[in-house]
CSV table of N, CA and C in Angstrom, one decimal:
chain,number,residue,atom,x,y,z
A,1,UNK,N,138.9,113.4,101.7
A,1,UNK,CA,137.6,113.4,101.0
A,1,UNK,C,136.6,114.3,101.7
A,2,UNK,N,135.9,115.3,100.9
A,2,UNK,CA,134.7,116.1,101.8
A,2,UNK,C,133.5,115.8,101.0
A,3,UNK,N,132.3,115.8,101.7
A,3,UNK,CA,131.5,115.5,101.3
A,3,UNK,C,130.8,116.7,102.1
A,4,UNK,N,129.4,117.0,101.0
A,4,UNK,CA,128.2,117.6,101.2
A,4,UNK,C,127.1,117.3,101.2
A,5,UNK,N,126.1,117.6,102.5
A,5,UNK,CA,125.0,116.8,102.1
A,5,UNK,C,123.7,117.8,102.1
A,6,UNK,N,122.7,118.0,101.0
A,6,UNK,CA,121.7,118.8,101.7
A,6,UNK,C,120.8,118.2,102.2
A,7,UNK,N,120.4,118.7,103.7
A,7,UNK,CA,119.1,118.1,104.7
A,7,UNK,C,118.0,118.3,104.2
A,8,UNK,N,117.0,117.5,104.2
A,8,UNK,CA,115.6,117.9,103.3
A,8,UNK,C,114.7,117.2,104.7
A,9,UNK,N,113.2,117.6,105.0
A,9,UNK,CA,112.7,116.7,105.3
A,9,UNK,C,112.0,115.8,104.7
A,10,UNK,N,111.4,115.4,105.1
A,10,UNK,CA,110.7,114.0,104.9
A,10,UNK,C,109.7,114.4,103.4
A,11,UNK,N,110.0,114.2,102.2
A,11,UNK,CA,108.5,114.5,101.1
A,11,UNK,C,107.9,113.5,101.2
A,12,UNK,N,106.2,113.7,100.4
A,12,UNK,CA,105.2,112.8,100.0
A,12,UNK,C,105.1,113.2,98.5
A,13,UNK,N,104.7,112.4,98.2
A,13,UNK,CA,104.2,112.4,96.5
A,13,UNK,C,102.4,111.9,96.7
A,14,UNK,N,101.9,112.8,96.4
A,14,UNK,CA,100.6,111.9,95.9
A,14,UNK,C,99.8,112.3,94.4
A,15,UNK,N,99.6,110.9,93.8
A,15,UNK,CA,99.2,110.7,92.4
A,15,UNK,C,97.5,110.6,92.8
A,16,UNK,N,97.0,111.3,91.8
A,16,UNK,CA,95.4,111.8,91.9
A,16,UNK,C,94.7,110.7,90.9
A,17,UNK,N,93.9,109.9,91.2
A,17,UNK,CA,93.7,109.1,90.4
A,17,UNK,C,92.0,109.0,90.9
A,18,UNK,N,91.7,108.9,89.0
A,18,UNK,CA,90.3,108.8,89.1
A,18,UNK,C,90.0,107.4,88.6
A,19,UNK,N,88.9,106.1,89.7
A,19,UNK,CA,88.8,105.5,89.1
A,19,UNK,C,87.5,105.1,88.4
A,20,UNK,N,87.3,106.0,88.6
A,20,UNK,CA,85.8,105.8,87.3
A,20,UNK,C,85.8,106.4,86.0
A,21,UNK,N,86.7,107.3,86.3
A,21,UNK,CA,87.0,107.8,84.9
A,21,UNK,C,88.2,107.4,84.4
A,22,UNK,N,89.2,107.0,85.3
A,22,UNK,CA,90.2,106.2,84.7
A,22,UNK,C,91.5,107.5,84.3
A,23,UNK,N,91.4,108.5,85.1
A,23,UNK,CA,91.9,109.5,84.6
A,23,UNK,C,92.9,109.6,85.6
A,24,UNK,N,94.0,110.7,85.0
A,24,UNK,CA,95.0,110.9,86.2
A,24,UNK,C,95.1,112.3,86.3
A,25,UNK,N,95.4,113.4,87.3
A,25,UNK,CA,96.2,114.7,87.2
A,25,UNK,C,97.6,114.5,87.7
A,26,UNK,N,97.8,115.4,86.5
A,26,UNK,CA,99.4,115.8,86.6
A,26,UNK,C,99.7,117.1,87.5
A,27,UNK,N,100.7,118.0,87.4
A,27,UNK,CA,101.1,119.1,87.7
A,27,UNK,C,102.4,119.2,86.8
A,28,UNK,N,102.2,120.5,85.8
A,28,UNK,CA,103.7,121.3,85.6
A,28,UNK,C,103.8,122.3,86.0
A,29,UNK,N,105.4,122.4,86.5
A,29,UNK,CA,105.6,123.5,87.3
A,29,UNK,C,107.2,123.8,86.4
A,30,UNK,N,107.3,124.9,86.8
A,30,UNK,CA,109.2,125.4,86.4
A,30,UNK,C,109.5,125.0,87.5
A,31,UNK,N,110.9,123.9,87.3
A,31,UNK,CA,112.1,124.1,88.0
A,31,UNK,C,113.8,124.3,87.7
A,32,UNK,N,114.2,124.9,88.3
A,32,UNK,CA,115.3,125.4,87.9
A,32,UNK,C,116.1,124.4,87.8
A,33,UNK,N,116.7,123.4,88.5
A,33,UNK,CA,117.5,122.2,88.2
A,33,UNK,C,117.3,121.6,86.7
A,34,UNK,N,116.3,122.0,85.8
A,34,UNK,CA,116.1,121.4,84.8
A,34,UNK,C,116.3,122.2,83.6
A,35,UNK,N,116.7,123.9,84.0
A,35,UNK,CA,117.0,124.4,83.3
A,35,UNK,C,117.7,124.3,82.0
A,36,UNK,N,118.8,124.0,81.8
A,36,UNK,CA,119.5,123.1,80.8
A,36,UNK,C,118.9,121.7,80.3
A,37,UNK,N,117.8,121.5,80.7
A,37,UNK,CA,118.0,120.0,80.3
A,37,UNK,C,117.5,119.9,78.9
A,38,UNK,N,117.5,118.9,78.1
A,38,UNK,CA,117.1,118.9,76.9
A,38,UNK,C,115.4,119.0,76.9
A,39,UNK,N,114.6,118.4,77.7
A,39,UNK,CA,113.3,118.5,77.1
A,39,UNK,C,112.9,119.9,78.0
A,40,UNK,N,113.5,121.0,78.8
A,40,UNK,CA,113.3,122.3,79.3
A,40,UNK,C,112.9,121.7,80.7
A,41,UNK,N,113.0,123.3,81.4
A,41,UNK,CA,112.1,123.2,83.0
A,41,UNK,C,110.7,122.8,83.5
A,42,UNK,N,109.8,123.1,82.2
A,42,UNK,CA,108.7,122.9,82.6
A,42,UNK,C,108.7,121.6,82.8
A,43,UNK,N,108.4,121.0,84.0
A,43,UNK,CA,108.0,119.4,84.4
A,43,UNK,C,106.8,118.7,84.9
A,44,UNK,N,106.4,118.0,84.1
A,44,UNK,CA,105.3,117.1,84.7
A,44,UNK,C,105.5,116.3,86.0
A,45,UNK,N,104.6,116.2,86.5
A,45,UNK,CA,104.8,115.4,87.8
A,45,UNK,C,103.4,115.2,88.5
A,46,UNK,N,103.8,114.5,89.7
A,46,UNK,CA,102.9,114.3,90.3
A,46,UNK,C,103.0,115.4,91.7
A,47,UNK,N,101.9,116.1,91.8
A,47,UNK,CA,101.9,117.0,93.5
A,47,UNK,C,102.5,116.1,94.5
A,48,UNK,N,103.4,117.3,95.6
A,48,UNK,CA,104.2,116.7,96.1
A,48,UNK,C,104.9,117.9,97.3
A,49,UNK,N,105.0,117.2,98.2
A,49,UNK,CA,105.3,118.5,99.1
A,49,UNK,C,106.5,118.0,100.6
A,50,UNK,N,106.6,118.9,101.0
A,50,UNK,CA,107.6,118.2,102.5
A,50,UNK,C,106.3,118.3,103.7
A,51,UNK,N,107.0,117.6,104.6
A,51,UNK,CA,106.8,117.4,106.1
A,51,UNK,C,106.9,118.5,106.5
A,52,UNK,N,106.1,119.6,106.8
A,52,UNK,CA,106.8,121.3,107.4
A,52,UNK,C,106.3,121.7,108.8
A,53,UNK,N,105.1,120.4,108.9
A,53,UNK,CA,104.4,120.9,110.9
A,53,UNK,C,104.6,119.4,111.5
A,54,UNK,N,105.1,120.4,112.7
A,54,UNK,CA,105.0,118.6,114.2
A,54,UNK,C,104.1,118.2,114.1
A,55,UNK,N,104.3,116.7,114.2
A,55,UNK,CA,103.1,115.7,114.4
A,55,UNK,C,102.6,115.7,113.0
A,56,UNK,N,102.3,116.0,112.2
A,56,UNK,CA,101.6,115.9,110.5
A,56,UNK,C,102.0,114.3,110.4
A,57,UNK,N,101.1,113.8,109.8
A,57,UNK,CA,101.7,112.4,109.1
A,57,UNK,C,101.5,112.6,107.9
A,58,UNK,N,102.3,111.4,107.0
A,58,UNK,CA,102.4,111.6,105.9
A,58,UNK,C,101.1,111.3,105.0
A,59,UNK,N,100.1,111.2,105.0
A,59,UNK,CA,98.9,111.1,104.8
A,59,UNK,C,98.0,112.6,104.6
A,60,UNK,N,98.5,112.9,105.5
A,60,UNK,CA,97.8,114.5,106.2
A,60,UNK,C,98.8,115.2,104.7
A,61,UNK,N,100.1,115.3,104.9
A,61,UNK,CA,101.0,115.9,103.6
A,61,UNK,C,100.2,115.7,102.5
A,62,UNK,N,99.9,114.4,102.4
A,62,UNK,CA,99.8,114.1,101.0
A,62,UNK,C,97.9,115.0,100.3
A,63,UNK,N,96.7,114.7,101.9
A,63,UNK,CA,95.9,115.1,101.4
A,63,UNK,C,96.2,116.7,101.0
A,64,UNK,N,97.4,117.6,101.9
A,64,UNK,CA,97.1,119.2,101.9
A,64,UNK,C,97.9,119.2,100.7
A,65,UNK,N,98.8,118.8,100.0
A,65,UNK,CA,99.5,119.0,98.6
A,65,UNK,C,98.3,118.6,97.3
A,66,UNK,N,97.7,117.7,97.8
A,66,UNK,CA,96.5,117.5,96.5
A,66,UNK,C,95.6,118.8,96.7
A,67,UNK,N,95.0,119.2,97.9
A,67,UNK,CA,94.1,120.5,97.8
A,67,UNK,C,95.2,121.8,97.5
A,68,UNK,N,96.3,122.1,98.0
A,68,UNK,CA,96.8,123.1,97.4
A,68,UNK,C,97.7,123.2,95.9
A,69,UNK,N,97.5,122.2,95.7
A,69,UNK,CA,98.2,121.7,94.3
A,69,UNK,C,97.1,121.5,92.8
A,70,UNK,N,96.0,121.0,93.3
A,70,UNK,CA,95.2,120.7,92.6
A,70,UNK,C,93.8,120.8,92.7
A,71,UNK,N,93.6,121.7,93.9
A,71,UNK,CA,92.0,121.8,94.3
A,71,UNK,C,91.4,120.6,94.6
A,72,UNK,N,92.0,119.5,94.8
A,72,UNK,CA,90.9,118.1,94.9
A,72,UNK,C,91.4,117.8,96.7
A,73,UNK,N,90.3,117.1,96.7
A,73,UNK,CA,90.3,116.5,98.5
A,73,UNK,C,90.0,114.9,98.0
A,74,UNK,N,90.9,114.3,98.8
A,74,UNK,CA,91.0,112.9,98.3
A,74,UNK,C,90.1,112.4,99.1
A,75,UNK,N,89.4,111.1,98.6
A,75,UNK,CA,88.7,109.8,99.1
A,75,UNK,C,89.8,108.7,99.6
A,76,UNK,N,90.0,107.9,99.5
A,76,UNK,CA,90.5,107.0,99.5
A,76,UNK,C,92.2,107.2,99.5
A,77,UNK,N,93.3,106.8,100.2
A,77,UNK,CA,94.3,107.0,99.7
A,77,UNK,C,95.2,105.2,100.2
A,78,UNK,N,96.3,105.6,99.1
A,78,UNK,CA,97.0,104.0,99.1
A,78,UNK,C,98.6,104.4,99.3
A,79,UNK,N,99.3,103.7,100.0
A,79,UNK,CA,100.6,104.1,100.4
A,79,UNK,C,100.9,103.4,99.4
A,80,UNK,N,101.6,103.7,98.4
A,80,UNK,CA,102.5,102.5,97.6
A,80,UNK,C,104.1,102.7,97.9
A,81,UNK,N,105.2,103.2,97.8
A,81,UNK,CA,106.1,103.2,97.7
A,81,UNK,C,106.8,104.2,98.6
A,82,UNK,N,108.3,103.8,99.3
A,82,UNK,CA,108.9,104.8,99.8
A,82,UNK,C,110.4,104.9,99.0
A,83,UNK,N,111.2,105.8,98.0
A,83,UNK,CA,112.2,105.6,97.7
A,83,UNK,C,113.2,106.7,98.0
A,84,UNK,N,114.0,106.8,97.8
A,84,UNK,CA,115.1,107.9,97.9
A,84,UNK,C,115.6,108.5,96.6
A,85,UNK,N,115.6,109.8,96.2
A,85,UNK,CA,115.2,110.1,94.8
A,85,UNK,C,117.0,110.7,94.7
A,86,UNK,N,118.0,110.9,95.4
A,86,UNK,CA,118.9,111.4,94.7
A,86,UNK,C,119.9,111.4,96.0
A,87,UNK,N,120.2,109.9,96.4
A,87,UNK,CA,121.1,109.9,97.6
A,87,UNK,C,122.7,110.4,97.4
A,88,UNK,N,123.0,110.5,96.2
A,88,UNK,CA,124.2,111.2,96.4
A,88,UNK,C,124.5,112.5,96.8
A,89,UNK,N,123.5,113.4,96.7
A,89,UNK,CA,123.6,114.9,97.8
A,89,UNK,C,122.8,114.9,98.5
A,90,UNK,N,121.5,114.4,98.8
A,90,UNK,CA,120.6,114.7,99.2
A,90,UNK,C,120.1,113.9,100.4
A,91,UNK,N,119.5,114.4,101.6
A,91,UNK,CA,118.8,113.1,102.4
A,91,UNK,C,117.3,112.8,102.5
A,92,UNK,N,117.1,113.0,101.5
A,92,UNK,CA,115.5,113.5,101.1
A,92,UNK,C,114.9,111.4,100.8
A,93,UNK,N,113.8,111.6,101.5
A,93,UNK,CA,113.4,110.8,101.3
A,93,UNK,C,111.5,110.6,100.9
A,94,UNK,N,111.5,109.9,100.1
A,94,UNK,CA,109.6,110.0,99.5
A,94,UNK,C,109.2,109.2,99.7
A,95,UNK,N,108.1,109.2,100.3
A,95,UNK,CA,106.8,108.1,100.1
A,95,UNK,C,105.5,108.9,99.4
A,96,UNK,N,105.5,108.1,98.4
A,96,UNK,CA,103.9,107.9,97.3
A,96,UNK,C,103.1,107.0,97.9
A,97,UNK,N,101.8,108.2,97.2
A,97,UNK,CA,100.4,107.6,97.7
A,97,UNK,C,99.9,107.6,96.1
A,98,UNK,N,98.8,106.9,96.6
A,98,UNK,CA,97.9,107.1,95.2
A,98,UNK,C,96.3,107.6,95.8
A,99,UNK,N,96.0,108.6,95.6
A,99,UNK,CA,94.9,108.9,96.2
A,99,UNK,C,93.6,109.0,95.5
A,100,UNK,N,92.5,108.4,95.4
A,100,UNK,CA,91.2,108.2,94.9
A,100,UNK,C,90.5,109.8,95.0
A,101,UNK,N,90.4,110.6,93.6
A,101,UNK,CA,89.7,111.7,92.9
A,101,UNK,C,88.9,111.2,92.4
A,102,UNK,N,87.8,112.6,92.5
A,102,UNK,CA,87.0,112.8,90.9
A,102,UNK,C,87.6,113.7,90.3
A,103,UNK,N,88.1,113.5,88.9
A,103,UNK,CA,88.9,114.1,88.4
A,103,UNK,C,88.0,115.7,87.7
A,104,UNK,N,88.2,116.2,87.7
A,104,UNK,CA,87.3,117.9,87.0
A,104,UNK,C,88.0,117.3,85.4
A,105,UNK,N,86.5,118.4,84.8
A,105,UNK,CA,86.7,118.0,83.6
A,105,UNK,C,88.2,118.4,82.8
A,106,UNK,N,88.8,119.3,83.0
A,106,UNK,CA,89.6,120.0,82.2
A,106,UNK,C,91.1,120.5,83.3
A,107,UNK,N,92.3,120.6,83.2
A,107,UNK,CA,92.9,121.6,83.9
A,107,UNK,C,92.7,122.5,84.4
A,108,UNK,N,93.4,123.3,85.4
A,108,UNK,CA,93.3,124.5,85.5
A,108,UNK,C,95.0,125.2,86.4
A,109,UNK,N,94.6,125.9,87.2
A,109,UNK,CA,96.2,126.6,87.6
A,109,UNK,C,95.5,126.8,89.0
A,110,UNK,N,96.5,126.0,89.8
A,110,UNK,CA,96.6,126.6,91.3
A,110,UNK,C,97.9,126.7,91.9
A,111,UNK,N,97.9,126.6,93.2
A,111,UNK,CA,99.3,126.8,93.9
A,111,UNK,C,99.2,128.0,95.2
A,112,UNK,N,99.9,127.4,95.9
A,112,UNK,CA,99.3,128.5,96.9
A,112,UNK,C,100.7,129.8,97.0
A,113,UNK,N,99.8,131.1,96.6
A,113,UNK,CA,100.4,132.4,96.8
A,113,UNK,C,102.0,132.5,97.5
A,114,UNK,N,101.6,131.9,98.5
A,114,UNK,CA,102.8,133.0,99.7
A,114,UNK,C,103.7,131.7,99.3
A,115,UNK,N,104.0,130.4,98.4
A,115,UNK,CA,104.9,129.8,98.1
A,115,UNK,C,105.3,130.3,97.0
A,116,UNK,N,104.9,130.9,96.3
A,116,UNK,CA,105.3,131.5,94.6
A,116,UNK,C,104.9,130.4,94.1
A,117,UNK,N,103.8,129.7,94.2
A,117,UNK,CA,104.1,128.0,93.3
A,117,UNK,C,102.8,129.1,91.9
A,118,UNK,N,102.9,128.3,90.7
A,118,UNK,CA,102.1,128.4,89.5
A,118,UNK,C,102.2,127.7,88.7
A,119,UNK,N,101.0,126.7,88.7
A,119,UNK,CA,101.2,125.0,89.3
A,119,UNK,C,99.4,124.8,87.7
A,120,UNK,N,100.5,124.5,86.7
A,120,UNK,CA,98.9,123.8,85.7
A,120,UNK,C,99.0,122.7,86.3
A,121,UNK,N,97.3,122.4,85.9
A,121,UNK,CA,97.0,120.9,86.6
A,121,UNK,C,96.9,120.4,85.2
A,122,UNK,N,97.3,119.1,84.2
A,122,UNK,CA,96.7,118.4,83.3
A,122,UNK,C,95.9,117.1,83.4
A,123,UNK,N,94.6,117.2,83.3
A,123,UNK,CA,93.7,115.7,83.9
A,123,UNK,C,93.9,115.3,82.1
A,124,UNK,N,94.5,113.8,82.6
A,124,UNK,CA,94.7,112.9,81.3
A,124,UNK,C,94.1,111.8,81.5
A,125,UNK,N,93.5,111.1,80.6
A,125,UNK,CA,93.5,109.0,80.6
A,125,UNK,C,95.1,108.3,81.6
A,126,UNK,N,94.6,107.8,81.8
A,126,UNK,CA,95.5,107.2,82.4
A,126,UNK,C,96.6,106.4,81.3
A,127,UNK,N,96.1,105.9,80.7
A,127,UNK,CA,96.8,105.3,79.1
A,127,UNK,C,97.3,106.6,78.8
A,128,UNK,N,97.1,107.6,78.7
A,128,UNK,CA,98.1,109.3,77.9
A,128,UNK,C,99.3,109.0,78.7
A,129,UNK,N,99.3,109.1,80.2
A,129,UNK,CA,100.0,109.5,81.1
A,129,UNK,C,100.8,108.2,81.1
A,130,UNK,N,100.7,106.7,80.7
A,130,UNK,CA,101.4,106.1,80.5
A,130,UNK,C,102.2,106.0,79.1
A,131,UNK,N,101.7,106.0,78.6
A,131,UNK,CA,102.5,106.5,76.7
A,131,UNK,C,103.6,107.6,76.9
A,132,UNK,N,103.1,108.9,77.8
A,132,UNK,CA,103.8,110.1,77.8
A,132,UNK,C,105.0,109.5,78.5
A,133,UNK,N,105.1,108.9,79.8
A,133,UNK,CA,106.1,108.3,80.7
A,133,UNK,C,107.1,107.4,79.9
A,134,UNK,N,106.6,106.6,79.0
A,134,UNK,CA,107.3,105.4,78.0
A,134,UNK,C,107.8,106.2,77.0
A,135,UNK,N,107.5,107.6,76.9
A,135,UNK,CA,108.0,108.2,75.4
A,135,UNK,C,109.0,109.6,76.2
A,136,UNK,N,109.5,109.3,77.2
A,136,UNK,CA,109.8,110.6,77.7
A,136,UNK,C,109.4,111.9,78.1
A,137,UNK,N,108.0,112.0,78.1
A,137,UNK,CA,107.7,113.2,78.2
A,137,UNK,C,107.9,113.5,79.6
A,138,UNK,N,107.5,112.7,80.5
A,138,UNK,CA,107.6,112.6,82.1
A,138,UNK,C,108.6,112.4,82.3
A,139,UNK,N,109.5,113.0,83.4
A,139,UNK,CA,110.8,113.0,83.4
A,139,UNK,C,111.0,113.1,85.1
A,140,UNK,N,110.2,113.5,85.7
A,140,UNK,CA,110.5,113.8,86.8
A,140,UNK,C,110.1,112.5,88.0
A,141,UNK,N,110.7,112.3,88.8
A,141,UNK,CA,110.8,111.5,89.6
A,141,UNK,C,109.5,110.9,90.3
A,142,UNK,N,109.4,112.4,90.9
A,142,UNK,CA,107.4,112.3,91.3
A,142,UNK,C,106.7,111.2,90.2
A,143,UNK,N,106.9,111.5,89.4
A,143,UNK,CA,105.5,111.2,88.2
A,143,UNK,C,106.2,109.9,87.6
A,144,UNK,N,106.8,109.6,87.3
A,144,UNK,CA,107.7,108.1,87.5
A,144,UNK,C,107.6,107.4,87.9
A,145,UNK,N,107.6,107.4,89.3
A,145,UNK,CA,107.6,106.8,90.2
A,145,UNK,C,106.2,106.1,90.4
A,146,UNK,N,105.5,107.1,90.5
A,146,UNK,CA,103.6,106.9,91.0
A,146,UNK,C,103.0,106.5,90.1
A,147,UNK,N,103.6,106.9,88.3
A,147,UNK,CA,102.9,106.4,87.6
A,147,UNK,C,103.1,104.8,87.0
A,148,UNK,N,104.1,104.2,87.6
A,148,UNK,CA,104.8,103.3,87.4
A,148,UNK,C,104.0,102.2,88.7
A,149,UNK,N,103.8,102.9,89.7
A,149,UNK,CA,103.4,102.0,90.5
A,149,UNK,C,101.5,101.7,89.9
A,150,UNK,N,101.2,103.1,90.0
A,150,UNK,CA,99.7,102.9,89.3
A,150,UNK,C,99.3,101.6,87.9
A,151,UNK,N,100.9,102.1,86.9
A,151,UNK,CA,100.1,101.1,86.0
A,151,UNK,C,100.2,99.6,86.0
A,152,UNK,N,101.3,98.9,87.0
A,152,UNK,CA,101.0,98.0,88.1
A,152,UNK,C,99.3,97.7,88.3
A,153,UNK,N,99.3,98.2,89.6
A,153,UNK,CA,98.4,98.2,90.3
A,153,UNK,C,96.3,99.2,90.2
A,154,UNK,N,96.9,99.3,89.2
A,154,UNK,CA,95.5,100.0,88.5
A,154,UNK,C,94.0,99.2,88.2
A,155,UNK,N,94.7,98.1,87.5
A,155,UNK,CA,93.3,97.1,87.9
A,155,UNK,C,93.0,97.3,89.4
A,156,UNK,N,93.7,96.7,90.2
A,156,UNK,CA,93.0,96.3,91.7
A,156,UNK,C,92.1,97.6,92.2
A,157,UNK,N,93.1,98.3,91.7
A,157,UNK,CA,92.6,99.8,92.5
A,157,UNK,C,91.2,100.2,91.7
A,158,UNK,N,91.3,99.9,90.3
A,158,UNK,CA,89.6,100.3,90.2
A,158,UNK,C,88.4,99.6,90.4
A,159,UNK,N,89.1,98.3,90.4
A,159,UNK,CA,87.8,97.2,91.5
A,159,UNK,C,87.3,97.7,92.9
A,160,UNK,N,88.6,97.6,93.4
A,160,UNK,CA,88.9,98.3,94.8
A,160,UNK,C,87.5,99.2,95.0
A,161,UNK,N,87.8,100.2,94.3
A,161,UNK,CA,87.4,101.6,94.7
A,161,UNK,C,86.2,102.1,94.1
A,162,UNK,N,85.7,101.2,92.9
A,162,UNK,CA,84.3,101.7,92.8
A,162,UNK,C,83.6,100.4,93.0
A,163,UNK,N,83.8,99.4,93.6
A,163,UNK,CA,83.0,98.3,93.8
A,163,UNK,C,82.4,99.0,95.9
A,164,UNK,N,83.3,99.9,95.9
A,164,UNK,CA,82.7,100.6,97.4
A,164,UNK,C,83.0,102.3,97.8
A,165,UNK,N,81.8,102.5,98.2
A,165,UNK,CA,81.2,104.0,98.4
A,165,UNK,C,82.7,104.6,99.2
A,166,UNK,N,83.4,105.5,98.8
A,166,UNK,CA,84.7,106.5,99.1
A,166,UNK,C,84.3,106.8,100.7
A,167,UNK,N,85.3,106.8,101.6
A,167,UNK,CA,85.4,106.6,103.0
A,167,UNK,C,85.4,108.1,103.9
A,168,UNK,N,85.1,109.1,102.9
A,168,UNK,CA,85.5,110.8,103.1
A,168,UNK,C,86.2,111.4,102.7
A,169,UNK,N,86.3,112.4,102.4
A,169,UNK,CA,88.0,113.7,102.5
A,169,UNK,C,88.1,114.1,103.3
């Protein structure tokens, strides 16, 4: 029996959540693994990046993937989940956050240069982004995951978070 495994470090996921506006951003990006797939490459998701400096905590990941992913600097952030997205090749392991935005009014396109990333942002209702996830349109694990945990836990979080003044970026 041989087995292969690819080493990954450690990812974060963090879901951008606005709660006063009740909004969410997404990210689609091309990826090649999804090339063939029936609904295409382009994938919705949630920003999301690896562990790539000593000492970083996963918190630190999550705020620099929301600013290079989406221009936003988070307020508030919430650990919700750690899962393993594809243990049969992979040793990759995620923890999602949910991180407190003010959402901008409209999308736009970031991503940082020297990664090749070209990265649309889509700011939706949070209700779109759950309809889109129940109807397939979201497919990707990131966005799945976080948005799954959000529509859970979305009441608390918007009591939570606007019943008190945001703690910095």
């Amino acid at each position: 029996l041989k087995r292969e495994l690819f080493v990954q470090p450690q990812a974060v996921v963090v879901l951008p959540y606005d709660p006063v506006q009740d909004r969410v951003v997404l990210v689609e990006q091309f990826r090649t693994g999804a090339v063939d797939h029936p609904g295409g490459p382009w994938l919705l998701e949630a920003p999301a990046g690896l562990v790539d400096k000593e000492g970083e905590t996963l918190e630190e990941v999550a705020r620099r993937e929301l600013r290079e992913e989406c221009g936003l600097a988070a307020g508030r952030v919430e650990r919700a989940v750690t899962y393993v997205p594809s243990p049969g090749g992979t040793s990759e392991i995620a923890t999602v956050f949910v991180a407190e935005v003010t959402a901008p009014a409209e999308g736009a396109i970031h991503g940082e240069a020297d990664e090749h990333e070209d990265i649309l942002n889509h700011v939706v209702p949070a209700e779109t982004a759950f309809r889109w996830l129940h109807e397939g349109r979201i497919r990707a694990a990131t966005a799945v995951v976080a948005l799954l945990y959000l529509q859970v836990h979305r009441e608390r979080l918007r009591r939570a978070w606007r019943s008190v003044a945001p703690t910095g970026a």
